[in-house]
Backbone as CSV, one residue per row, in Angstrom:
resi,resn,N_x,N_y,N_z,CA_x,CA_y,CA_z,C_x,C_y,C_z
1,MET,24.974,-3.747,1.336,24.073,-4.201,2.256,24.078,-3.702,3.469
2,LEU,24.967,-3.230,3.815,25.273,-2.674,5.257,24.181,-1.865,5.407
3,VAL,24.275,-0.369,4.382,23.493,0.389,4.207,22.020,0.045,4.256
4,LEU,21.421,-0.761,3.369,19.948,-1.165,3.514,19.813,-1.942,5.049
5,ARG,20.629,-2.649,5.739,20.313,-2.803,6.888,20.418,-2.024,7.686
6,LEU,21.392,-1.203,7.888,20.794,0.031,8.844,19.414,1.174,8.555
7,LEU,19.441,1.027,7.275,18.072,1.669,6.718,16.969,1.086,7.205
8,ASN,17.173,-0.487,7.474,16.037,-1.064,7.916,15.564,-1.263,9.475
9,VAL,16.539,-0.706,10.262,16.642,-0.163,11.537,16.097,1.338,11.345
10,VAL,16.437,2.574,10.871,16.675,3.806,11.152,14.926,3.837,10.701
11,ALA,14.639,3.250,9.589,13.366,3.799,9.068,12.226,3.954,9.961
12,PRO,11.800,2.357,10.873,11.005,2.341,11.251,10.665,3.154,12.598
13,ALA,12.050,3.335,13.463,12.340,4.590,14.163,12.229,5.838,13.900
14,TYR,12.155,6.201,12.635,11.756,7.341,12.144,10.236,7.587,12.247
15,PHE,9.872,6.832,11.663,8.368,6.404,11.510,7.753,6.718,12.940
16,LEU,7.808,5.807,13.804,7.570,5.756,15.161,7.749,7.134,15.862
17,CYS,8.546,7.988,15.663,9.417,9.330,15.953,8.240,10.201,15.482
18,ILE,7.959,9.973,14.483,6.921,11.138,13.990,5.446,10.778,14.074
19,SER,5.013,9.826,14.464,3.804,9.601,14.957,3.956,9.645,16.142
20,LEU,5.088,9.820,17.212,4.854,9.875,18.770,4.637,11.846,18.365
21,VAL,5.157,12.492,17.517,4.927,13.811,17.569,3.819,14.792,17.210
22,THR,3.416,13.648,16.280,2.252,13.633,15.321,0.820,13.730,16.614
23,PHE,1.071,12.974,17.617,0.292,12.335,18.277,0.123,13.356,19.542
24,VAL,1.325,14.291,20.219,1.554,14.811,21.044,0.910,16.299,20.540
25,LEU,1.367,15.983,19.386,0.317,17.794,19.013,-0.600,18.010,18.914
26,GLN,-1.311,17.019,18.397,-2.774,17.219,18.320,-3.479,17.027,19.270
27,ILE,-3.189,16.061,20.700,-3.694,15.999,21.991,-3.363,17.355,22.803
28,PHE,-2.297,17.926,22.863,-1.824,18.860,23.977,-2.050,20.036,23.138
29,VAL,-1.816,20.235,21.667,-1.498,21.732,21.139,-2.968,21.923,20.344
30,PHE,-3.229,21.371,19.125,-4.410,21.327,18.589,-5.921,21.526,19.258
31,ILE,-5.777,19.938,19.558,-7.001,20.009,20.511,-7.494,21.239,21.329
32,PRO,-6.787,21.138,21.960,-7.340,22.280,23.343,-7.246,23.418,22.816
33,SER,-6.951,23.885,21.871,-6.838,25.289,21.095,-8.198,25.450,20.235
34,MET,-9.100,24.241,19.795,-10.165,24.377,19.652,-11.368,24.071,20.524
35,PHE,-11.277,23.987,21.909,-11.877,24.641,22.966,-12.061,25.918,22.945
36,ARG,-11.520,26.948,22.581,-11.328,28.133,22.805,-12.683,28.790,22.358
37,ASP,-13.236,28.304,21.345,-14.260,28.811,20.573,-15.761,28.520,21.448
38,PRO,-16.058,29.760,21.602,-17.224,29.864,23.031,-18.991,29.733,21.984
39,SER,-18.626,29.398,21.130,-19.698,29.684,20.060,-20.311,28.432,19.919
40,THR,-19.717,27.309,19.982,-19.776,25.968,19.996,-20.496,25.135,21.292
41,THR,-21.292,24.316,21.069,-21.530,23.457,21.989,-20.465,22.504,22.676
42,PRO,-20.942,22.251,23.747,-19.555,21.453,24.331,-19.596,20.008,23.273
43,LEU,-21.172,19.741,23.603,-21.263,17.750,22.983,-21.104,17.579,21.577
44,PHE,-21.203,18.593,21.017,-20.975,18.609,19.276,-19.824,19.591,19.124
45,SER,-18.839,19.957,19.935,-17.646,21.191,19.520,-16.522,20.326,18.780
46,PRO,-15.941,21.436,17.434,-15.220,20.500,17.059,-13.743,19.827,17.592
47,ALA,-13.632,20.580,18.452,-12.543,19.651,19.507,-12.637,18.290,20.169
48,LEU,-13.967,17.932,20.204,-14.299,16.582,20.173,-14.645,15.675,19.418
49,LEU,-15.010,16.384,17.845,-15.448,15.561,16.606,-13.837,15.609,16.416
50,HIS,-12.970,16.119,16.480,-11.638,16.373,15.726,-10.972,15.324,16.517
51,GLY,-11.450,15.267,17.527,-10.392,14.103,18.297,-10.666,12.818,18.205
52,ALA,-12.152,12.947,18.368,-12.488,11.006,17.929,-12.219,10.574,16.570
53,LEU,-11.988,11.745,15.464,-11.758,11.074,14.050,-10.480,10.930,14.295
54,PHE,-9.290,12.122,15.174,-8.016,11.886,14.666,-7.488,10.289,15.561
55,LEU,-8.376,10.215,16.507,-8.079,8.772,17.545,-8.507,7.557,16.767
56,PHE,-9.546,7.559,15.629,-9.651,6.611,15.219,-8.942,6.030,13.899
57,LEU,-8.771,7.105,13.275,-7.495,7.193,12.466,-6.178,6.669,12.898
58,SER,-5.734,7.615,13.850,-3.999,6.960,14.077,-4.634,5.146,14.744
59,ALA,-5.644,4.791,15.662,-5.619,3.620,15.589,-5.873,2.742,14.713
60,ASN,-6.149,3.476,13.399,-6.671,1.922,12.218,-4.982,2.087,11.828
61,ALA,-4.190,3.242,11.881,-3.189,3.199,11.453,-1.892,2.447,12.048
62,LEU,-2.281,2.548,13.540,-1.265,1.970,14.483,-1.158,0.334,14.036
63,GLY,-2.522,0.276,14.341,-3.061,-1.464,14.471,-2.621,-2.145,13.370
64,ASN,-2.879,-1.503,11.811,-2.411,-2.015,10.705,-0.705,-2.413,10.714
65,TYR,-0.510,-1.603,11.218,0.957,-1.336,11.439,1.534,-2.398,11.881
66,VAL,1.289,-2.415,13.020,1.369,-3.886,14.264,1.201,-5.260,13.392
67,LEU,-0.190,-4.897,12.823,-0.520,-6.442,12.109,0.990,-6.821,10.852
68,VAL,1.293,-5.672,10.242,1.991,-5.930,8.988,3.598,-6.311,9.965
69,ILE,3.939,-6.322,10.851,5.198,-6.598,11.163,4.874,-7.944,11.828
70,GLN,3.585,-8.363,12.474,3.599,-9.489,12.864,3.303,-10.673,12.171
71,ASN,2.292,-9.985,11.210,1.889,-11.335,9.779,3.031,-11.339,8.979
72,SER,4.139,-12.182,9.586,5.330,-11.910,8.274,4.909,-12.898,6.963
73,PRO,5.250,-12.948,5.960,5.126,-13.578,4.618,5.929,-15.434,5.052
74,GLU,5.102,-16.243,4.442,5.920,-17.479,4.836,7.166,-17.621,4.389
75,ASP,8.002,-18.419,5.201,9.487,-18.305,4.457,9.235,-19.872,3.786
76,LEU,9.224,-20.043,2.651,9.130,-21.060,1.639,10.005,-21.845,1.506
77,GLY,11.123,-21.152,2.146,12.921,-22.041,2.279,12.655,-23.011,3.220
78,LYS,12.203,-23.047,4.216,11.993,-24.091,5.186,11.354,-24.965,4.464
79,ASP,10.364,-25.015,3.749,9.549,-26.105,3.034,10.675,-26.789,2.128
80,PHE,11.227,-25.948,1.317,12.146,-26.839,0.097,13.349,-26.860,0.771
81,ASN,14.042,-26.622,1.676,15.145,-26.920,2.666,16.111,-25.612,1.958
82,LEU,15.792,-24.789,1.848,16.706,-23.584,1.048,17.874,-22.830,2.368
83,GLY,18.075,-23.623,2.999,18.691,-23.069,4.093,19.752,-22.373,3.846
84,LYS,20.838,-22.962,2.716,21.778,-22.233,2.320,21.933,-21.424,1.245
85,GLY,23.108,-20.612,1.464,22.930,-19.484,0.126,23.300,-19.947,-1.045
86,ALA,24.050,-21.175,-1.181,24.598,-22.008,-3.068,22.794,-22.272,-3.313
87,GLU,22.080,-22.921,-2.043,20.538,-23.674,-2.635,19.824,-22.800,-2.939
88,VAL,19.826,-21.743,-2.305,18.916,-20.527,-2.906,19.229,-19.863,-4.113
89,ALA,20.326,-19.440,-4.521,20.781,-19.194,-5.557,20.120,-20.158,-6.944
90,ASP,20.394,-21.364,-6.394,19.911,-22.940,-7.593,18.629,-22.273,-7.806
91,TRP,18.148,-22.518,-6.812,16.630,-22.338,-6.731,16.257,-21.303,-7.752
92,LEU,16.793,-19.891,-7.358,16.275,-18.781,-8.066,16.440,-19.120,-9.284
93,ASP,17.737,-19.461,-9.922,17.666,-19.639,-11.237,17.123,-20.639,-12.242
94,GLY,15.826,-21.242,-11.188,15.457,-22.232,-12.202,16.037,-23.685,-11.759
95,SER,17.081,-23.684,-11.338,17.324,-25.410,-11.700,17.173,-26.357,-10.522
96,ARG,16.441,-25.636,-9.834,15.751,-26.902,-8.678,14.505,-27.520,-9.253
97,SER,13.915,-28.471,-8.804,12.857,-29.183,-8.691,11.432,-28.672,-9.275
98,PRO,10.839,-28.589,-10.309,9.494,-27.948,-10.806,8.666,-27.611,-9.673
99,GLY,8.728,-28.521,-8.775,7.394,-28.448,-7.574,7.422,-27.424,-7.008
100,SER,9.094,-26.816,-6.879,9.205,-25.864,-6.077,9.323,-24.571,-6.895
101,ALA,9.066,-24.201,-7.927,8.702,-23.028,-8.588,7.793,-22.565,-8.701
102,LEU,7.383,-21.936,-7.220,5.740,-21.400,-7.267,6.067,-19.979,-8.068
103,PRO,4.579,-19.530,-8.334,4.967,-18.048,-8.968,5.146,-17.093,-7.615
104,GLY,5.594,-15.938,-8.411,5.623,-14.707,-7.518,6.214,-14.859,-6.343
105,THR,7.729,-15.825,-6.487,8.179,-16.074,-5.186,9.352,-15.047,-4.913
106,HIS,10.651,-14.805,-4.144,11.403,-14.509,-3.938,12.105,-14.567,-3.408
107,PHE,13.401,-14.431,-3.428,14.304,-14.061,-1.943,14.924,-13.277,-1.214
108,CYS,14.381,-12.535,-0.064,14.651,-10.970,0.435,15.852,-11.535,0.893
109,ARG,16.970,-10.822,0.626,18.434,-10.879,1.115,18.256,-10.272,2.425
110,LEU,17.493,-9.237,2.612,17.323,-8.371,4.262,16.803,-9.463,5.619
111,CYS,15.871,-10.379,4.609,14.629,-10.889,5.668,15.293,-12.375,5.677
112,SER,16.364,-12.787,4.858,16.942,-14.156,4.690,15.562,-15.270,4.632
113,ARG,14.668,-14.901,3.729,13.491,-15.927,3.286,12.749,-15.763,2.119
114,VAL,12.589,-16.802,1.802,11.872,-16.825,0.415,10.423,-16.720,0.367
115,THR,9.665,-15.446,0.194,8.600,-15.527,0.359,7.195,-15.445,-0.835
116,GLN,5.754,-16.290,-0.453,5.644,-16.213,-2.003,4.661,-14.969,-2.227
117,ARG,4.172,-14.518,-3.177,3.889,-13.350,-3.547,4.334,-12.049,-3.255
118,HIS,5.583,-12.450,-3.615,6.400,-11.020,-2.590,6.377,-9.812,-3.728
119,ASP,6.071,-8.576,-2.829,5.700,-7.643,-3.751,7.094,-6.472,-3.218
120,HIS,7.541,-6.460,-2.303,8.332,-5.232,-2.163,9.360,-5.687,-0.446
121,HIS,10.247,-5.072,-0.107,10.503,-4.738,1.546,10.375,-3.385,1.720
122,CYS,9.729,-3.267,2.836,9.135,-1.760,3.468,10.040,-2.021,4.355
123,PHE,11.021,-0.556,4.386,12.248,-0.487,5.274,10.829,0.249,6.477
124,PHE,9.801,0.837,6.220,9.582,1.608,7.731,8.402,0.761,8.213
125,THR,8.873,-0.601,7.779,7.588,-1.913,8.600,8.848,-2.705,9.013
126,GLY,10.379,-2.992,8.365,11.202,-3.561,8.677,10.937,-5.251,8.191
127,ASN,10.016,-4.745,7.560,9.719,-6.549,6.858,9.255,-6.506,5.362
128,CYS,8.726,-7.730,4.854,8.317,-7.674,3.499,6.768,-7.586,3.216
129,ILE,6.658,-7.250,2.358,5.203,-7.279,1.865,4.734,-8.379,1.070
130,GLY,3.928,-9.410,1.619,3.491,-10.471,0.554,2.263,-10.978,0.927
131,SER,1.948,-12.131,0.864,0.429,-12.442,0.672,-0.445,-12.613,1.840
132,ARG,0.592,-12.539,3.287,-0.115,-12.672,4.707,-0.674,-11.149,4.686
133,ASN,0.155,-10.041,4.071,0.097,-9.050,4.936,0.013,-7.942,4.089
134,MET,-0.678,-8.110,2.962,-0.688,-6.887,1.916,-1.913,-5.864,2.198
135,ARG,-3.288,-6.844,2.708,-4.029,-6.158,3.267,-3.748,-5.104,4.205
136,ASN,-3.176,-5.578,4.993,-2.978,-4.877,6.403,-1.867,-3.393,5.881
137,PHE,-0.735,-3.636,5.223,-0.004,-2.890,4.460,-1.013,-1.685,3.974
138,ILE,-1.538,-2.521,2.743,-2.437,-1.275,2.163,-3.219,-0.043,3.123
139,MET,-3.683,-0.557,4.101,-4.880,-0.014,4.670,-3.456,0.705,5.940
140,PHE,-2.472,0.267,6.202,-1.886,1.082,6.840,-1.211,2.456,6.202
141,CYS,-0.915,2.179,4.750,-0.920,3.729,3.963,-2.144,4.704,3.980
142,LEU,-3.182,3.710,4.038,-4.279,4.397,3.730,-4.677,5.446,4.994
143,TYR,-4.667,4.735,5.954,-5.062,5.516,7.367,-4.144,6.318,7.638
144,THR,-2.242,6.117,7.425,-1.637,7.248,7.599,-1.481,8.588,6.807
145,SER,-1.874,8.461,5.873,-2.309,9.123,4.987,-3.311,10.186,5.159
146,LEU,-4.472,9.470,5.827,-5.689,10.523,5.968,-5.046,10.961,7.227
147,ALA,-4.502,10.025,8.378,-4.276,11.013,9.936,-2.861,12.278,9.081
148,CYS,-2.239,11.901,8.610,-1.496,13.350,8.090,-2.082,14.293,7.635
149,LEU,-3.050,13.852,6.821,-3.832,15.199,6.093,-4.627,15.695,7.008
150,ASP,-5.192,14.611,8.189,-5.887,15.685,9.290,-5.153,16.495,10.078
151,SER,-3.956,15.670,10.262,-2.921,16.991,11.400,-2.805,18.009,10.526
152,LEU,-2.490,18.062,9.061,-2.515,19.343,7.824,-3.138,20.015,8.193
153,VAL,-4.639,19.762,8.723,-5.628,20.825,8.582,-5.772,21.478,9.855
154,ALA,-5.782,20.475,10.980,-5.583,20.995,12.059,-4.568,21.611,12.748
155,GLY,-3.300,21.696,11.773,-2.077,22.519,12.243,-2.366,23.552,11.700
156,MET,-2.985,23.595,10.226,-3.198,25.197,9.826,-4.252,25.839,10.449
157,ALA,-5.084,25.556,10.897,-5.755,26.091,11.875,-5.641,26.420,12.706
158,TYR,-4.338,25.935,13.747,-4.046,26.493,14.628,-2.993,27.476,14.536
159,ILE,-1.797,27.601,13.194,-1.491,28.635,12.512,-1.728,29.685,12.603
160,SER,-3.212,29.439,11.735,-4.194,30.831,11.674,-4.546,31.530,12.523
161,ALA,-4.769,30.693,13.913,-5.321,31.688,14.836,-4.280,32.152,15.426
162,THR,-2.915,31.422,15.707,-1.900,31.954,16.249,-1.132,33.262,15.932
163,LEU,-0.824,33.026,14.620,-0.290,34.277,13.619,-1.496,35.286,12.910
164,SER,-2.351,35.065,13.077,-3.708,35.746,12.700,-3.776,36.073,11.067
165,MET,-3.164,34.638,10.578,-3.181,34.894,8.977,-4.286,34.123,8.392
166,SER,-4.590,33.921,7.369,-5.318,33.792,6.378,-5.152,32.671,4.904
167,PHE,-5.232,31.079,5.086,-5.143,30.382,3.996,-6.308,30.108,2.837
168,ALA,-6.820,31.472,3.048,-7.920,31.727,1.805,-7.186,31.905,0.254
169,ASP,-6.124,32.137,0.409,-5.124,32.317,-0.730,-4.192,31.187,-0.889
170,PRO,-4.417,30.447,-2.053,-3.558,29.149,-2.203,-2.044,29.366,-2.301
171,LEU,-1.550,30.532,-2.683,-0.561,30.782,-2.378,0.157,31.283,-0.626
172,ALA,-0.978,31.440,0.194,-0.380,31.342,1.547,0.258,30.166,1.708
173,PHE,-0.120,29.072,1.294,0.526,27.721,2.280,1.927,27.526,1.688
174,LEU,1.995,28.091,0.053,3.284,27.620,-0.535,4.403,28.851,0.112
175,THR,4.085,29.847,0.396,4.712,30.891,0.993,5.242,31.113,2.442
176,LEU,4.217,30.122,3.228,4.534,30.581,4.626,5.558,29.883,5.170
177,LEU,6.604,28.696,4.411,7.676,28.433,5.022,8.947,29.407,4.477
178,PRO,9.033,29.999,3.565,9.846,31.091,3.386,9.989,32.160,4.174
179,HIS,8.441,32.661,4.310,8.234,33.694,5.012,8.787,33.702,6.560
180,SER,8.432,32.356,7.305,8.036,32.034,8.538,10.252,31.877,8.625
181,ILE,10.773,31.074,8.215,12.078,30.992,8.082,12.504,32.703,8.068
182,SER,12.184,33.433,7.268,13.015,34.996,7.863,12.589,35.426,8.953
183,GLN,11.347,35.096,9.264,10.870,35.930,10.782,11.181,35.219,11.630
184,PHE,11.845,33.652,11.818,12.460,33.054,12.910,13.810,33.748,13.133
185,PHE,14.435,33.571,12.243,15.674,34.285,12.389,16.175,35.652,12.890
186,SER,14.966,36.490,11.942,14.729,37.931,12.887,14.097,37.742,14.306
187,GLY,13.647,36.852,14.943,13.156,36.634,16.142,11.664,36.981,16.411
188,ALA,10.825,37.276,15.235,9.722,37.494,15.155,8.538,36.346,15.446
189,LEU,8.935,35.147,15.346,8.549,33.624,15.173,9.309,33.136,16.323
190,LEU,8.252,32.508,16.914,8.888,31.196,18.289,9.123,29.944,17.958
191,SER,10.255,29.555,18.549,10.860,27.923,17.611,9.255,27.269,17.839
192,SER,8.432,26.987,18.940,7.390,26.211,18.775,6.728,25.916,17.460
193,GLU,6.585,27.449,17.178,5.581,28.015,16.212,6.239,27.398,14.820
194,MET,7.662,27.613,14.911,8.353,27.326,13.863,8.175,25.746,13.548
195,PHE,8.066,25.245,14.884,8.444,23.298,14.552,6.972,23.077,13.777
196,VAL,5.927,23.567,14.548,4.525,23.462,13.651,4.446,23.425,12.205
197,ILE,5.284,24.620,11.714,5.168,25.042,10.318,6.084,23.909,9.560
198,LEU,7.021,23.592,10.561,7.810,22.130,9.470,7.057,21.013,9.355
199,MET,6.271,20.712,11.099,5.527,19.576,10.225,4.333,19.655,9.682
200,LEU,3.821,20.904,8.993,3.183,20.981,8.147,3.320,20.362,7.135
201,TYR,4.497,20.390,6.547,5.144,20.321,5.405,5.340,18.770,5.269
202,LEU,5.686,18.607,6.123,6.293,17.015,6.821,5.309,16.420,6.832
203,TRP,3.667,16.422,7.114,2.752,15.821,7.151,2.240,15.979,5.485
204,LEU,1.605,17.002,4.641,2.058,16.973,3.219,2.605,16.157,2.848
205,GLY,3.870,16.220,3.051,4.655,15.306,2.041,4.240,13.572,2.521
206,ILE,4.451,13.282,3.461,3.911,11.847,4.047,2.723,11.252,3.431
207,GLY,2.136,12.654,3.450,0.495,12.120,3.232,0.169,11.796,1.566
208,LEU,0.560,12.621,1.055,1.176,12.208,-0.316,1.465,11.450,-0.851
209,ALA,2.486,10.822,-0.403,3.617,9.759,-0.747,2.685,8.676,-0.309
210,CYS,2.055,8.362,0.926,1.251,7.149,1.143,-0.253,7.100,0.189
211,ALA,-0.505,7.981,0.459,-2.314,8.003,-0.735,-1.515,7.524,-2.028
212,GLY,-0.397,8.160,-3.029,-0.150,7.862,-3.654,0.305,6.137,-4.045
213,PHE,0.946,5.795,-3.147,1.360,4.662,-3.136,0.417,3.621,-2.953
214,CYS,-0.319,3.944,-1.518,-1.519,2.933,-1.607,-2.438,2.821,-3.028
215,CYS,-2.769,4.065,-4.017,-3.794,4.082,-4.986,-2.640,2.972,-6.343
216,HIS,-1.336,3.255,-6.175,-0.567,2.420,-7.326,-0.663,0.991,-6.885
217,GLN,-0.636,0.483,-5.697,-0.815,-0.912,-5.102,-1.914,-1.544,-5.605
218,LEU,-3.228,-0.724,-5.275,-4.383,-1.392,-5.386,-4.551,-1.350,-7.484
219,LEU,-4.005,-0.519,-8.059,-3.688,-0.845,-9.747,-3.233,-1.935,-9.590
220,LEU,-2.044,-2.208,-9.078,-1.586,-3.510,-9.536,-2.324,-4.736,-8.688
221,ILE,-3.060,-4.592,-8.075,-3.528,-5.699,-7.718,-5.418,-6.037,-8.348
222,LEU,-5.697,-4.676,-9.036,-6.681,-5.011,-9.974,-6.247,-5.862,-10.690
223,ARG,-4.615,-5.644,-11.589,-4.049,-6.542,-12.207,-3.845,-7.533,-12.034
224,GLY,-4.042,-7.972,-10.909,-3.506,-9.129,-10.478,-1.731,-9.369,-10.399
225,GLN,-1.105,-8.409,-10.541,0.310,-8.286,-10.223,0.819,-7.595,-9.032
226,MET,1.716,-8.094,-8.784,3.043,-7.334,-7.433,4.022,-6.559,-8.102
227,ARG,4.657,-5.868,-7.318,5.550,-4.934,-7.634,6.966,-5.481,-8.092
228,TYR,7.278,-6.819,-7.361,8.289,-7.514,-7.749,7.828,-8.572,-9.257
229,GLN,6.964,-8.901,-9.597,6.966,-9.106,-10.815,6.734,-8.155,-11.741
230,VAL,5.901,-6.875,-11.732,6.455,-6.013,-12.635,8.022,-5.104,-13.114
231,ARG,8.462,-5.322,-11.692,9.924,-4.755,-11.752,10.883,-5.731,-12.826
232,LYS,10.563,-6.863,-12.251,11.185,-8.085,-13.118,10.619,-9.005,-14.768
233,GLY,9.516,-7.910,-14.797,8.897,-8.396,-16.118,8.536,-10.143,-16.580
234,ILE,7.867,-9.862,-15.612,7.303,-11.507,-15.260,5.714,-11.580,-15.286
235,LEU,5.409,-12.298,-16.625,3.963,-12.563,-16.850,3.039,-13.175,-15.632
236,VAL,1.915,-12.262,-15.821,0.932,-12.964,-14.759,-0.284,-13.794,-15.412
237,ARG,-0.778,-14.761,-15.053,-2.056,-15.465,-15.712,-3.572,-14.019,-15.501
238,ALA,-3.704,-14.128,-16.862,-5.080,-12.911,-16.659,-6.136,-13.761,-15.850
239,ARG,-6.832,-12.613,-14.709,-8.040,-13.135,-14.049,-8.987,-11.912,-14.088
240,PRO,-10.263,-12.219,-13.617,-11.247,-11.004,-13.415,-10.305,-10.339,-12.195
241,TRP,-10.804,-8.950,-12.005,-10.187,-8.316,-10.907,-11.413,-8.293,-9.778
242,ARG,-12.428,-8.871,-9.699,-12.774,-8.923,-8.400,-12.321,-10.133,-7.615
243,ASP,-11.790,-11.189,-8.515,-11.162,-12.158,-8.149,-9.396,-12.005,-7.204
244,ASN,-8.802,-10.851,-8.183,-7.970,-10.318,-7.456,-8.237,-9.363,-6.319
245,LEU,-9.142,-8.711,-6.139,-9.127,-7.764,-5.305,-9.769,-8.946,-3.924
246,GLN,-10.515,-9.897,-3.918,-10.910,-10.788,-2.913,-9.855,-11.666,-2.329
247,GLU,-8.632,-11.960,-3.026,-7.782,-13.204,-3.139,-6.986,-11.787,-2.075
248,VAL,-6.782,-10.615,-1.750,-5.919,-9.639,-1.060,-6.904,-9.161,0.433
249,PHE,-8.094,-8.918,-0.020,-9.002,-8.429,0.882,-9.782,-9.005,1.186
250,GLY,-10.369,-9.978,0.886,-11.079,-11.478,1.323,-12.103,-10.799,1.351
251,LYS,-13.296,-11.767,1.840,-14.826,-11.296,2.350,-15.088,-10.498,2.913
252,LYS,-14.340,-10.814,4.229,-14.910,-9.774,4.824,-14.153,-8.253,4.671
253,TRP,-14.228,-7.610,3.646,-13.510,-6.267,3.327,-14.081,-5.334,3.999
254,LEU,-15.042,-5.280,4.180,-15.537,-4.290,4.919,-15.122,-3.854,6.235
255,LEU,-14.889,-5.147,6.988,-14.403,-4.929,8.529,-12.970,-4.364,8.530
256,GLY,-12.199,-4.904,7.437,-10.864,-4.237,7.605,-10.969,-2.794,7.378
257,LEU,-11.776,-2.507,6.492,-12.019,-0.954,6.314,-12.204,-0.101,7.924
258,LEU,-12.815,-0.698,8.538,-13.044,0.099,9.801,-12.297,-0.430,11.267
259,ILE,-11.612,-1.686,11.259,-11.038,-1.810,12.469,-9.480,-2.627,11.765
260,PRO,-8.473,-2.773,12.250,-7.584,-3.105,11.965,-7.564,-5.083,12.406
261,VAL,-8.271,-5.985,11.240,-7.828,-6.896,11.222,-6.935,-8.057,10.955
262,GLN,-6.616,-9.408,11.432,-5.700,-10.165,10.547,-6.006,-9.851,9.023
263,ASN,-4.772,-10.620,8.083,-5.103,-10.701,6.746,-5.502,-12.053,6.338
264,VAL,-6.131,-12.272,5.459,-6.565,-13.924,4.952,-5.071,-14.589,4.792
265,GLU,-5.386,-15.763,4.977,-4.163,-16.401,4.839,-3.805,-16.528,3.437
266,SER,-2.780,-16.839,2.978,-2.676,-17.007,1.421,-2.899,-18.121,0.694
267,SER,-3.026,-18.005,-0.477,-3.757,-19.435,-1.340,-2.864,-20.573,-1.346
268,TYR,-1.515,-20.208,-0.775,-0.444,-21.514,-0.918,-0.397,-22.375,0.446
269,HIS,-0.822,-21.049,1.314,-1.093,-22.180,2.776,-2.051,-22.647,2.590
270,ARG,-3.380,-22.022,2.568,-4.656,-23.049,2.110,-4.748,-24.681,1.253
271,GLN,-3.408,-24.324,0.101,-3.474,-25.295,-0.637,-2.775,-26.533,0.235
272,LYS,-1.649,-26.323,0.921,-0.835,-26.949,1.719,-1.417,-27.616,2.961
273,GLU,-2.586,-27.072,2.983,-3.183,-27.405,4.491,-4.469,-28.593,3.982
274,LYS,-4.478,-28.394,2.780,-5.399,-29.483,1.872,-4.537,-30.315,1.562
């Protein structure tokens, strides 16, 4: 448990550090290098278009990241008086009153709260993912993957121009790292160039991981399941996939694709207000 709590603190700091390094490389290295092409007009230069695209992706990724942290799932333990560990354990075993047995609820030991429609605990945000922040979490994964892949393309263009190499051959990217390591220790490659090459592989890994996680999460939503329910083998009532999507993304789903907006309230919270 101590290791998990430490990871819950280190992982968000690691993500913010990677985001800061990516922003600095894009703004002060990659985009200025694109202005050196005299064949393009200043208004529609690749530098301006790429800079606007990167800022749009970064703003959405960071905005949804903040909303995931702010919109924590409801602590149902407060409503059911589950303040003590023994009471929480009894409730999880099903010995509590039937009215407290809401579907998809789980007690997270890291957050010390009972959340409805609990999916998983995200270490990179240091928060549980549930009914209130699921849409923001998916948008965060989507725009993080797009920002990483955008940085990957810009970094490859920068390395191609700096080292006078071509990535037309698909094997060129796979053999870039071992060749760069040998050139770096032989003194033929600068430390700044080696750092950019290492970031290329880091962006590729993070981008593919976030894209795969986002696709898997969307598949679970279409089926009306949460990750915790799948892991525990909990059966869910079959519903139309459109209703499952609307419950997570709401009716204004298109607005959430363009700008970071707060997630829809959970069904439990709406029922409680009624």
